[in-house]
Amino acid sequence: MLTSITDGILCCLTGKAANLVLPLDSSEPSDGFEFVEVKPGRVLRVRHIIPERQPIDTEKQVARTEEADAGCDDHDEAPTEGSVKDGDGGTSVHCKRKITVYRNGQLVIENLGDVLHSEILQCQDGDLEPCSTVEVELADYKEIASSPDPNPIPPPGSAPSEEQKPAPPPRRRRRKPKRTVLIDSKRVISSCKGTHSDVAIFFVHGVGGSLDIWSSQLDFFSRLGYEVIAPDLAGHGASTAPQIAAAYTFYALAEDLRAIFKRYARKRNILIGHSYGVSFCTFLAHEYPDLVHKVVMINGGGPTALEPSLCSIFQLPSCILHCLSPCLAWSFLKAGFARQGAKEKQLLKQGNAFNVSPFVLRAMMSGQYWPEGDEVYHAELTVPILLVHGMCDKFVPVDEDQRMAEILLFAFLKVIEEGSHMVMMECPDTVNTLLHEFFLWEPDMSRKNSSKTDAENIVSVCDTINTLKINKPVDK
């Protein structure tokens, strides 16, 4: 504590912020770690694990192909109406919705696609609704025609009198849509197994984290045969930390991750983000809809446009934040974990979480400006998304993830009762199992009239939300 105060005083006197985050001395890959220069002088540490897969025997492959051409197996199923199997065994679904934005901020989303949406997001009683409408505001824009008139018009033939003359109805300004967005596309959704060489999983951490917070997930999925990629954001972990605030804006970090994604992307890619990292996953899924196959959002909050808070402790000078760093670390431990025991402290230390310089922390929080990432931006996503929320999270309320589940087209919401903001570190087995089931999930369009679907049997994480509130932009 005294050391932090002393360093903070020296920081104020010299005008230079102490940089606690430095790149590793060696640039040679070791234990799956690589260093990627996304821009001149901007180097990110990346953990890239490629599993060892057995080479495919070409003779056996040819024999299997000949058998398949000779005839179908008795267990093979013919494609049913509403589902189309592609070459990879995926299901082609029709994603169609109409998004209307009104000038007062109301958002109306009409799902017009086929039965997939209702098949996945079906009601608890088993009733299917082929189309659904989501209104983001408690306001009606259509007058009810059957409502009684308080001043009825007298029947014809009766003499009009002053008492019988109806009062003129108040002139109600007709509300016109400010913008209308139409989505009409087809997406192939298939099971992603570790044996598939065209699948890659990307892990993106949030503010103050590092790729080390994903240690349990990286080890688990690499052992299952998945190719995993996890970068350190600029100024975090072992990546370089530029001493300029513009290096930590949302757009600067998004371009870094774009370069990482383009470098390691396969045919089918799964994005997993935590907290602030969810926004970058949303950005990549929106930019590359054909490459992003599925997305996992862990404690990411609601679908609001990012805007930095002007009344935040992170707006204080870096030297003051340096003095307060022990208190900030303690507050993060208190709010980020459901329990604050020796195990959680060790996890925080091993995960290298919240071990960033005050300058980087201040620049990261001040750079969270992303006006495009509003409700419409999220509603345009057609990729299946799994929302994971720790019930004890003190940073992100569960209402925000519920709102996100309602806005998104194909969304599953799973609440882990014993988890908090760092749920992937607190409950690694639960999170790993949940993620793996979601990777293996594939919609079954042939069972339209069944009471239970594959979404219930495999994932069983769907929550139906009835109301939705608009919140102000929040920091993640």
PDB file of N, CA, C and O in Angstrom, residues 53-124:
ATOM      1  N   ARG A  53      -4.191 -34.024 -34.579  1.00  0.00           N
ATOM      2  CA  ARG A  53      -5.239 -34.889 -35.125  1.00  0.00           C
ATOM      3  C   ARG A  53      -4.603 -35.976 -35.964  1.00  0.00           C
ATOM      4  O   ARG A  53      -3.585 -35.766 -36.622  1.00  0.00           O
ATOM      5  N   GLN A  54      -5.245 -37.136 -35.945  1.00  0.00           N
ATOM      6  CA  GLN A  54      -4.733 -38.251 -36.730  1.00  0.00           C
ATOM      7  C   GLN A  54      -4.943 -37.974 -38.210  1.00  0.00           C
ATOM      8  O   GLN A  54      -6.008 -37.496 -38.623  1.00  0.00           O
ATOM      9  N   PRO A  55      -3.938 -38.248 -39.049  1.00  0.00           N
ATOM     10  CA  PRO A  55      -4.109 -38.017 -40.492  1.00  0.00           C
ATOM     11  C   PRO A  55      -5.178 -38.924 -41.061  1.00  0.00           C
ATOM     12  O   PRO A  55      -5.359 -40.071 -40.638  1.00  0.00           O
ATOM     13  N   ILE A  56      -5.907 -38.395 -42.027  1.00  0.00           N
ATOM     14  CA  ILE A  56      -7.004 -39.138 -42.653  1.00  0.00           C
ATOM     15  C   ILE A  56      -6.438 -40.121 -43.676  1.00  0.00           C
ATOM     16  O   ILE A  56      -5.613 -39.768 -44.511  1.00  0.00           O
ATOM     17  N   ASP A  57      -6.854 -41.371 -43.563  1.00  0.00           N
ATOM     18  CA  ASP A  57      -6.424 -42.398 -44.505  1.00  0.00           C
ATOM     19  C   ASP A  57      -7.182 -42.205 -45.815  1.00  0.00           C
ATOM     20  O   ASP A  57      -8.404 -42.350 -45.880  1.00  0.00           O
ATOM     21  N   THR A  58      -6.451 -41.856 -46.884  1.00  0.00           N
ATOM     22  CA  THR A  58      -7.112 -41.559 -48.156  1.00  0.00           C
ATOM     23  C   THR A  58      -7.806 -42.779 -48.742  1.00  0.00           C
ATOM     24  O   THR A  58      -8.869 -42.671 -49.350  1.00  0.00           O
ATOM     25  N   GLU A  59      -7.224 -43.987 -48.557  1.00  0.00           N
ATOM     26  CA  GLU A  59      -7.846 -45.188 -49.095  1.00  0.00           C
ATOM     27  C   GLU A  59      -9.183 -45.456 -48.420  1.00  0.00           C
ATOM     28  O   GLU A  59     -10.168 -45.784 -49.077  1.00  0.00           O
ATOM     29  N   LYS A  60      -9.216 -45.295 -47.103  1.00  0.00           N
ATOM     30  CA  LYS A  60     -10.482 -45.504 -46.396  1.00  0.00           C
ATOM     31  C   LYS A  60     -11.498 -44.445 -46.790  1.00  0.00           C
ATOM     32  O   LYS A  60     -12.693 -44.712 -46.888  1.00  0.00           O
ATOM     33  N   GLN A  61     -11.010 -43.209 -46.999  1.00  0.00           N
ATOM     34  CA  GLN A  61     -11.923 -42.148 -47.386  1.00  0.00           C
ATOM     35  C   GLN A  61     -12.553 -42.441 -48.739  1.00  0.00           C
ATOM     36  O   GLN A  61     -13.752 -42.230 -48.949  1.00  0.00           O
ATOM     37  N   VAL A  62     -11.747 -42.947 -49.697  1.00  0.00           N
ATOM     38  CA  VAL A  62     -12.276 -43.290 -51.009  1.00  0.00           C
ATOM     39  C   VAL A  62     -13.276 -44.434 -50.901  1.00  0.00           C
ATOM     40  O   VAL A  62     -14.325 -44.437 -51.559  1.00  0.00           O
ATOM     41  N   ALA A  63     -12.979 -45.430 -50.049  1.00  0.00           N
ATOM     42  CA  ALA A  63     -13.887 -46.560 -49.874  1.00  0.00           C
ATOM     43  C   ALA A  63     -15.221 -46.102 -49.312  1.00  0.00           C
ATOM     44  O   ALA A  63     -16.291 -46.542 -49.742  1.00  0.00           O
ATOM     45  N   ARG A  64     -15.164 -45.185 -48.354  1.00  0.00           N
ATOM     46  CA  ARG A  64     -16.404 -44.670 -47.772  1.00  0.00           C
ATOM     47  C   ARG A  64     -17.209 -43.899 -48.803  1.00  0.00           C
ATOM     48  O   ARG A  64     -18.436 -43.966 -48.834  1.00  0.00           O
ATOM     49  N   THR A  65     -16.517 -43.172 -49.643  1.00  0.00           N
ATOM     50  CA  THR A  65     -17.217 -42.405 -50.678  1.00  0.00           C
ATOM     51  C   THR A  65     -17.914 -43.333 -51.670  1.00  0.00           C
ATOM     52  O   THR A  65     -19.053 -43.086 -52.077  1.00  0.00           O
ATOM     53  N   GLU A  66     -17.226 -44.424 -52.031  1.00  0.00           N
ATOM     54  CA  GLU A  66     -17.841 -45.380 -52.957  1.00  0.00           C
ATOM     55  C   GLU A  66     -19.051 -46.047 -52.330  1.00  0.00           C
ATOM     56  O   GLU A  66     -20.066 -46.260 -52.983  1.00  0.00           O
ATOM     57  N   GLU A  67     -18.948 -46.371 -51.016  1.00  0.00           N
ATOM     58  CA  GLU A  67     -20.104 -46.976 -50.338  1.00  0.00           C
ATOM     59  C   GLU A  67     -21.269 -46.006 -50.293  1.00  0.00           C
ATOM     60  O   GLU A  67     -22.427 -46.387 -50.448  1.00  0.00           O
ATOM     61  N   ALA A  68     -20.954 -44.734 -50.070  1.00  0.00           N
ATOM     62  CA  ALA A  68     -22.035 -43.745 -50.009  1.00  0.00           C
ATOM     63  C   ALA A  68     -22.704 -43.577 -51.362  1.00  0.00           C
ATOM     64  O   ALA A  68     -23.919 -43.384 -51.458  1.00  0.00           O
ATOM     65  N   ASP A  69     -21.902 -43.652 -52.433  1.00  0.00           N
ATOM     66  CA  ASP A  69     -22.481 -43.527 -53.771  1.00  0.00           C
ATOM     67  C   ASP A  69     -23.312 -44.750 -54.144  1.00  0.00           C
ATOM     68  O   ASP A  69     -24.281 -44.655 -54.900  1.00  0.00           O
ATOM     69  N   ALA A  70     -22.923 -45.930 -53.619  1.00  0.00           N
ATOM     70  CA  ALA A  70     -23.641 -47.159 -53.974  1.00  0.00           C
ATOM     71  C   ALA A  70     -25.050 -47.166 -53.406  1.00  0.00           C
ATOM     72  O   ALA A  70     -25.977 -47.675 -54.022  1.00  0.00           O
ATOM     73  N   GLY A  71     -25.213 -46.617 -52.242  1.00  0.00           N
ATOM     74  CA  GLY A  71     -26.548 -46.641 -51.646  1.00  0.00           C
ATOM     75  C   GLY A  71     -26.536 -45.991 -50.289  1.00  0.00           C
ATOM     76  O   GLY A  71     -25.488 -45.775 -49.700  1.00  0.00           O
ATOM     77  N   CYS A  72     -27.715 -45.687 -49.792  1.00  0.00           N
ATOM     78  CA  CYS A  72     -27.826 -45.034 -48.484  1.00  0.00           C
ATOM     79  C   CYS A  72     -27.908 -46.091 -47.415  1.00  0.00           C
ATOM     80  O   CYS A  72     -28.477 -47.163 -47.612  1.00  0.00           O
ATOM     81  N   ASP A  73     -27.396 -45.750 -46.272  1.00  0.00           N
ATOM     82  CA  ASP A  73     -27.457 -46.635 -45.117  1.00  0.00           C
ATOM     83  C   ASP A  73     -28.873 -46.648 -44.558  1.00  0.00           C
ATOM     84  O   ASP A  73     -29.643 -45.707 -44.720  1.00  0.00           O
ATOM     85  N   ASP A  74     -29.199 -47.741 -43.892  1.00  0.00           N
ATOM     86  CA  ASP A  74     -30.547 -47.856 -43.333  1.00  0.00           C
ATOM     87  C   ASP A  74     -30.823 -46.791 -42.291  1.00  0.00           C
ATOM     88  O   ASP A  74     -31.976 -46.428 -42.046  1.00  0.00           O
ATOM     89  N   HIS A  75     -29.774 -46.273 -41.635  1.00  0.00           N
ATOM     90  CA  HIS A  75     -29.986 -45.288 -40.575  1.00  0.00           C
ATOM     91  C   HIS A  75     -30.026 -43.872 -41.112  1.00  0.00           C
ATOM     92  O   HIS A  75     -30.285 -42.944 -40.362  1.00  0.00           O
ATOM     93  N   ASP A  76     -29.728 -43.678 -42.382  1.00  0.00           N
ATOM     94  CA  ASP A  76     -29.747 -42.333 -42.937  1.00  0.00           C
ATOM     95  C   ASP A  76     -31.179 -41.855 -43.046  1.00  0.00           C
ATOM     96  O   ASP A  76     -32.090 -42.602 -43.396  1.00  0.00           O
ATOM     97  N   GLU A  77     -31.344 -40.545 -42.770  1.00  0.00           N
ATOM     98  CA  GLU A  77     -32.666 -39.942 -42.830  1.00  0.00           C
ATOM     99  C   GLU A  77     -32.715 -38.988 -44.008  1.00  0.00           C
ATOM    100  O   GLU A  77     -31.776 -38.230 -44.263  1.00  0.00           O
ATOM    101  N   ALA A  78     -33.818 -39.021 -44.717  1.00  0.00           N
ATOM    102  CA  ALA A  78     -33.986 -38.099 -45.835  1.00  0.00           C
ATOM    103  C   ALA A  78     -34.303 -36.718 -45.294  1.00  0.00           C
ATOM    104  O   ALA A  78     -34.958 -36.579 -44.275  1.00  0.00           O
ATOM    105  N   PRO A  79     -33.851 -35.685 -45.982  1.00  0.00           N
ATOM    106  CA  PRO A  79     -34.144 -34.332 -45.529  1.00  0.00           C
ATOM    107  C   PRO A  79     -35.644 -34.087 -45.526  1.00  0.00           C
ATOM    108  O   PRO A  79     -36.363 -34.448 -46.454  1.00  0.00           O
ATOM    109  N   THR A  80     -36.116 -33.484 -44.469  1.00  0.00           N
ATOM    110  CA  THR A  80     -37.534 -33.202 -44.332  1.00  0.00           C
ATOM    111  C   THR A  80     -37.813 -31.772 -44.751  1.00  0.00           C
ATOM    112  O   THR A  80     -36.914 -30.956 -44.896  1.00  0.00           O
ATOM    113  N   GLU A  81     -39.067 -31.484 -44.904  1.00  0.00           N
ATOM    114  CA  GLU A  81     -39.467 -30.134 -45.301  1.00  0.00           C
ATOM    115  C   GLU A  81     -39.105 -29.156 -44.193  1.00  0.00           C
ATOM    116  O   GLU A  81     -39.416 -29.364 -43.026  1.00  0.00           O
ATOM    117  N   GLY A  82     -38.486 -28.068 -44.561  1.00  0.00           N
ATOM    118  CA  GLY A  82     -38.092 -27.071 -43.572  1.00  0.00           C
ATOM    119  C   GLY A  82     -36.648 -27.177 -43.182  1.00  0.00           C
ATOM    120  O   GLY A  82     -36.139 -26.320 -42.495  1.00  0.00           O
ATOM    121  N   SER A  83     -35.950 -28.217 -43.574  1.00  0.00           N
ATOM    122  CA  SER A  83     -34.533 -28.355 -43.261  1.00  0.00           C
ATOM    123  C   SER A  83     -33.789 -28.839 -44.484  1.00  0.00           C
ATOM    124  O   SER A  83     -34.280 -29.672 -45.235  1.00  0.00           O
ATOM    125  N   VAL A  84     -32.605 -28.274 -44.666  1.00  0.00           N
ATOM    126  CA  VAL A  84     -31.762 -28.638 -45.788  1.00  0.00           C
ATOM    127  C   VAL A  84     -30.391 -28.965 -45.242  1.00  0.00           C
ATOM    128  O   VAL A  84     -29.763 -28.125 -44.617  1.00  0.00           O
ATOM    129  N   LYS A  85     -29.911 -30.170 -45.468  1.00  0.00           N
ATOM    130  CA  LYS A  85     -28.602 -30.588 -44.999  1.00  0.00           C
ATOM    131  C   LYS A  85     -27.550 -30.203 -46.033  1.00  0.00           C
ATOM    132  O   LYS A  85     -27.676 -30.538 -47.204  1.00  0.00           O
ATOM    133  N   ASP A  86     -26.528 -29.476 -45.569  1.00  0.00           N
ATOM    134  CA  ASP A  86     -25.457 -29.137 -46.472  1.00  0.00           C
ATOM    135  C   ASP A  86     -24.379 -30.199 -46.437  1.00  0.00           C
ATOM    136  O   ASP A  86     -24.524 -31.242 -45.824  1.00  0.00           O
ATOM    137  N   GLY A  87     -23.241 -29.907 -47.096  1.00  0.00           N
ATOM    138  CA  GLY A  87     -22.176 -30.895 -47.172  1.00  0.00           C
ATOM    139  C   GLY A  87     -21.571 -31.204 -45.828  1.00  0.00           C
ATOM    140  O   GLY A  87     -21.024 -32.286 -45.624  1.00  0.00           O
ATOM    141  N   ASP A  88     -21.608 -30.283 -44.879  1.00  0.00           N
ATOM    142  CA  ASP A  88     -21.032 -30.496 -43.559  1.00  0.00           C
ATOM    143  C   ASP A  88     -22.056 -31.040 -42.565  1.00  0.00           C
ATOM    144  O   ASP A  88     -21.771 -31.154 -41.376  1.00  0.00           O
ATOM    145  N   GLY A  89     -23.256 -31.357 -43.036  1.00  0.00           N
ATOM    146  CA  GLY A  89     -24.259 -31.895 -42.131  1.00  0.00           C
ATOM    147  C   GLY A  89     -25.007 -30.831 -41.371  1.00  0.00           C
ATOM    148  O   GLY A  89     -25.663 -31.132 -40.386  1.00  0.00           O
ATOM    149  N   GLY A  90     -24.934 -29.574 -41.803  1.00  0.00           N
ATOM    150  CA  GLY A  90     -25.612 -28.502 -41.098  1.00  0.00           C
ATOM    151  C   GLY A  90     -27.034 -28.334 -41.563  1.00  0.00           C
ATOM    152  O   GLY A  90     -27.480 -28.927 -42.541  1.00  0.00           O
ATOM    153  N   THR A  91     -27.778 -27.510 -40.859  1.00  0.00           N
ATOM    154  CA  THR A  91     -29.165 -27.226 -41.179  1.00  0.00           C
ATOM    155  C   THR A  91     -29.275 -25.803 -41.678  1.00  0.00           C
ATOM    156  O   THR A  91     -28.848 -24.867 -41.003  1.00  0.00           O
ATOM    157  N   SER A  92     -29.841 -25.626 -42.855  1.00  0.00           N
ATOM    158  CA  SER A  92     -30.030 -24.301 -43.426  1.00  0.00           C
ATOM    159  C   SER A  92     -31.365 -23.749 -42.953  1.00  0.00           C
ATOM    160  O   SER A  92     -32.409 -24.371 -43.175  1.00  0.00           O
ATOM    161  N   VAL A  93     -31.324 -22.600 -42.285  1.00  0.00           N
ATOM    162  CA  VAL A  93     -32.535 -22.000 -41.737  1.00  0.00           C
ATOM    163  C   VAL A  93     -32.739 -20.623 -42.347  1.00  0.00           C
ATOM    164  O   VAL A  93     -31.787 -19.963 -42.780  1.00  0.00           O
ATOM    165  N   HIS A  94     -33.986 -20.212 -42.375  1.00  0.00           N
ATOM    166  CA  HIS A  94     -34.363 -18.930 -42.959  1.00  0.00           C
ATOM    167  C   HIS A  94     -34.491 -17.902 -41.849  1.00  0.00           C
ATOM    168  O   HIS A  94     -35.341 -18.029 -40.972  1.00  0.00           O
ATOM    169  N   CYS A  95     -33.640 -16.882 -41.875  1.00  0.00           N
ATOM    170  CA  CYS A  95     -33.664 -15.811 -40.884  1.00  0.00           C
ATOM    171  C   CYS A  95     -34.313 -14.589 -41.516  1.00  0.00           C
ATOM    172  O   CYS A  95     -33.757 -13.992 -42.448  1.00  0.00           O
ATOM    173  N   LYS A  96     -35.476 -14.224 -41.031  1.00  0.00           N
ATOM    174  CA  LYS A  96     -36.198 -13.088 -41.590  1.00  0.00           C
ATOM    175  C   LYS A  96     -36.866 -12.314 -40.464  1.00  0.00           C
ATOM    176  O   LYS A  96     -37.617 -12.878 -39.685  1.00  0.00           O
ATOM    177  N   ARG A  97     -36.559 -11.041 -40.379  1.00  0.00           N
ATOM    178  CA  ARG A  97     -37.209 -10.186 -39.383  1.00  0.00           C
ATOM    179  C   ARG A  97     -37.224  -8.739 -39.866  1.00  0.00           C
ATOM    180  O   ARG A  97     -36.407  -8.325 -40.684  1.00  0.00           O
ATOM    181  N   LYS A  98     -38.193  -8.012 -39.349  1.00  0.00           N
ATOM    182  CA  LYS A  98     -38.372  -6.604 -39.691  1.00  0.00           C
ATOM    183  C   LYS A  98     -38.178  -5.779 -38.433  1.00  0.00           C
ATOM    184  O   LYS A  98     -38.854  -5.989 -37.433  1.00  0.00           O
ATOM    185  N   ILE A  99     -37.265  -4.822 -38.483  1.00  0.00           N
ATOM    186  CA  ILE A  99     -36.937  -3.985 -37.329  1.00  0.00           C
ATOM    187  C   ILE A  99     -37.340  -2.557 -37.665  1.00  0.00           C
ATOM    188  O   ILE A  99     -36.856  -1.972 -38.631  1.00  0.00           O
ATOM    189  N   THR A 100     -38.230  -1.996 -36.868  1.00  0.00           N
ATOM    190  CA  THR A 100     -38.721  -0.639 -37.078  1.00  0.00           C
ATOM    191  C   THR A 100     -38.324   0.233 -35.903  1.00  0.00           C
ATOM    192  O   THR A 100     -38.601  -0.113 -34.753  1.00  0.00           O
ATOM    193  N   VAL A 101     -37.685   1.355 -36.200  1.00  0.00           N
ATOM    194  CA  VAL A 101     -37.257   2.306 -35.177  1.00  0.00           C
ATOM    195  C   VAL A 101     -38.079   3.571 -35.332  1.00  0.00           C
ATOM    196  O   VAL A 101     -38.138   4.150 -36.418  1.00  0.00           O
ATOM    197  N   TYR A 102     -38.725   3.990 -34.244  1.00  0.00           N
ATOM    198  CA  TYR A 102     -39.511   5.214 -34.254  1.00  0.00           C
ATOM    199  C   TYR A 102     -38.709   6.367 -33.659  1.00  0.00           C
ATOM    200  O   TYR A 102     -37.699   6.169 -32.979  1.00  0.00           O
ATOM    201  N   ARG A 103     -39.172   7.573 -33.928  1.00  0.00           N
ATOM    202  CA  ARG A 103     -38.400   8.751 -33.567  1.00  0.00           C
ATOM    203  C   ARG A 103     -38.296   8.962 -32.058  1.00  0.00           C
ATOM    204  O   ARG A 103     -37.399   9.660 -31.592  1.00  0.00           O
ATOM    205  N   ASN A 104     -39.218   8.418 -31.306  1.00  0.00           N
ATOM    206  CA  ASN A 104     -39.161   8.585 -29.858  1.00  0.00           C
ATOM    207  C   ASN A 104     -38.340   7.488 -29.180  1.00  0.00           C
ATOM    208  O   ASN A 104     -38.289   7.412 -27.964  1.00  0.00           O
ATOM    209  N   GLY A 105     -37.711   6.622 -29.955  1.00  0.00           N
ATOM    210  CA  GLY A 105     -36.848   5.610 -29.376  1.00  0.00           C
ATOM    211  C   GLY A 105     -37.455   4.231 -29.293  1.00  0.00           C
ATOM    212  O   GLY A 105     -36.777   3.290 -28.887  1.00  0.00           O
ATOM    213  N   GLN A 106     -38.731   4.078 -29.662  1.00  0.00           N
ATOM    214  CA  GLN A 106     -39.343   2.765 -29.611  1.00  0.00           C
ATOM    215  C   GLN A 106     -38.774   1.873 -30.710  1.00  0.00           C
ATOM    216  O   GLN A 106     -38.495   2.316 -31.823  1.00  0.00           O
ATOM    217  N   LEU A 107     -38.595   0.615 -30.363  1.00  0.00           N
ATOM    218  CA  LEU A 107     -38.066  -0.375 -31.295  1.00  0.00           C
ATOM    219  C   LEU A 107     -39.031  -1.538 -31.367  1.00  0.00           C
ATOM    220  O   LEU A 107     -39.367  -2.142 -30.357  1.00  0.00           O
ATOM    221  N   VAL A 108     -39.491  -1.851 -32.571  1.00  0.00           N
ATOM    222  CA  VAL A 108     -40.423  -2.953 -32.791  1.00  0.00           C
ATOM    223  C   VAL A 108     -39.731  -3.976 -33.694  1.00  0.00           C
ATOM    224  O   VAL A 108     -39.289  -3.636 -34.784  1.00  0.00           O
ATOM    225  N   ILE A 109     -39.633  -5.214 -33.212  1.00  0.00           N
ATOM    226  CA  ILE A 109     -38.978  -6.279 -33.951  1.00  0.00           C
ATOM    227  C   ILE A 109     -40.015  -7.344 -34.284  1.00  0.00           C
ATOM    228  O   ILE A 109     -40.658  -7.894 -33.395  1.00  0.00           O
ATOM    229  N   GLU A 110     -40.195  -7.627 -35.557  1.00  0.00           N
ATOM    230  CA  GLU A 110     -41.131  -8.645 -36.013  1.00  0.00           C
ATOM    231  C   GLU A 110     -40.339  -9.807 -36.606  1.00  0.00           C
ATOM    232  O   GLU A 110     -39.610  -9.627 -37.584  1.00  0.00           O
ATOM    233  N   ASN A 111     -40.492 -10.980 -36.013  1.00  0.00           N
ATOM    234  CA  ASN A 111     -39.839 -12.181 -36.522  1.00  0.00           C
ATOM    235  C   ASN A 111     -40.742 -12.825 -37.561  1.00  0.00           C
ATOM    236  O   ASN A 111     -41.831 -13.302 -37.251  1.00  0.00           O
ATOM    237  N   LEU A 112     -40.288 -12.868 -38.790  1.00  0.00           N
ATOM    238  CA  LEU A 112     -41.096 -13.344 -39.919  1.00  0.00           C
ATOM    239  C   LEU A 112     -40.542 -14.610 -40.538  1.00  0.00           C
ATOM    240  O   LEU A 112     -41.014 -15.039 -41.576  1.00  0.00           O
ATOM    241  N   GLY A 113     -39.543 -15.215 -39.929  1.00  0.00           N
ATOM    242  CA  GLY A 113     -38.912 -16.387 -40.512  1.00  0.00           C
ATOM    243  C   GLY A 113     -39.738 -17.643 -40.335  1.00  0.00           C
ATOM    244  O   GLY A 113     -40.905 -17.624 -39.936  1.00  0.00           O
ATOM    245  N   ASP A 114     -39.080 -18.781 -40.636  1.00  0.00           N
ATOM    246  CA  ASP A 114     -39.776 -20.058 -40.553  1.00  0.00           C
ATOM    247  C   ASP A 114     -39.875 -20.514 -39.101  1.00  0.00           C
ATOM    248  O   ASP A 114     -39.714 -19.725 -38.172  1.00  0.00           O
ATOM    249  N   VAL A 115     -40.111 -21.795 -38.888  1.00  0.00           N
ATOM    250  CA  VAL A 115     -40.425 -22.288 -37.553  1.00  0.00           C
ATOM    251  C   VAL A 115     -39.212 -22.402 -36.654  1.00  0.00           C
ATOM    252  O   VAL A 115     -39.356 -22.754 -35.495  1.00  0.00           O
ATOM    253  N   LEU A 116     -38.026 -22.096 -37.152  1.00  0.00           N
ATOM    254  CA  LEU A 116     -36.847 -22.309 -36.316  1.00  0.00           C
ATOM    255  C   LEU A 116     -36.907 -21.473 -35.054  1.00  0.00           C
ATOM    256  O   LEU A 116     -36.603 -21.941 -33.967  1.00  0.00           O
ATOM    257  N   HIS A 117     -37.306 -20.205 -35.195  1.00  0.00           N
ATOM    258  CA  HIS A 117     -37.319 -19.332 -34.034  1.00  0.00           C
ATOM    259  C   HIS A 117     -38.254 -19.846 -32.959  1.00  0.00           C
ATOM    260  O   HIS A 117     -37.922 -19.889 -31.786  1.00  0.00           O
ATOM    261  N   SER A 118     -39.466 -20.268 -33.366  1.00  0.00           N
ATOM    262  CA  SER A 118     -40.406 -20.790 -32.385  1.00  0.00           C
ATOM    263  C   SER A 118     -39.994 -22.175 -31.910  1.00  0.00           C
ATOM    264  O   SER A 118     -40.304 -22.575 -30.785  1.00  0.00           O
ATOM    265  N   GLU A 119     -39.311 -22.921 -32.761  1.00  0.00           N
ATOM    266  CA  GLU A 119     -38.880 -24.263 -32.365  1.00  0.00           C
ATOM    267  C   GLU A 119     -37.839 -24.175 -31.238  1.00  0.00           C
ATOM    268  O   GLU A 119     -37.829 -24.973 -30.320  1.00  0.00           O
ATOM    269  N   ILE A 120     -36.967 -23.189 -31.328  1.00  0.00           N
ATOM    270  CA  ILE A 120     -35.950 -23.024 -30.291  1.00  0.00           C
ATOM    271  C   ILE A 120     -36.520 -22.286 -29.089  1.00  0.00           C
ATOM    272  O   ILE A 120     -36.376 -22.712 -27.949  1.00  0.00           O
ATOM    273  N   LEU A 121     -37.185 -21.173 -29.346  1.00  0.00           N
ATOM    274  CA  LEU A 121     -37.678 -20.332 -28.262  1.00  0.00           C
ATOM    275  C   LEU A 121     -39.155 -20.608 -28.005  1.00  0.00           C
ATOM    276  O   LEU A 121     -39.960 -19.689 -27.926  1.00  0.00           O
ATOM    277  N   GLN A 122     -39.513 -21.854 -27.868  1.00  0.00           N
ATOM    278  CA  GLN A 122     -40.919 -22.179 -27.685  1.00  0.00           C
ATOM    279  C   GLN A 122     -41.333 -21.946 -26.236  1.00  0.00           C
ATOM    280  O   GLN A 122     -40.524 -21.885 -25.324  1.00  0.00           O
ATOM    281  N   CYS A 123     -42.631 -21.777 -26.033  1.00  0.00           N
ATOM    282  CA  CYS A 123     -43.157 -21.518 -24.698  1.00  0.00           C
ATOM    283  C   CYS A 123     -43.040 -22.757 -23.832  1.00  0.00           C
ATOM    284  O   CYS A 123     -42.870 -23.873 -24.307  1.00  0.00           O
ATOM    285  N   GLN A 124     -43.176 -22.563 -22.531  1.00  0.00           N
ATOM    286  CA  GLN A 124     -43.021 -23.671 -21.600  1.00  0.00           C
ATOM    287  C   GLN A 124     -44.126 -24.700 -21.748  1.00  0.00           C
ATOM    288  O   GLN A 124     -43.933 -25.873 -21.444  1.00  0.00           O
TER     289      GLN A 124
END
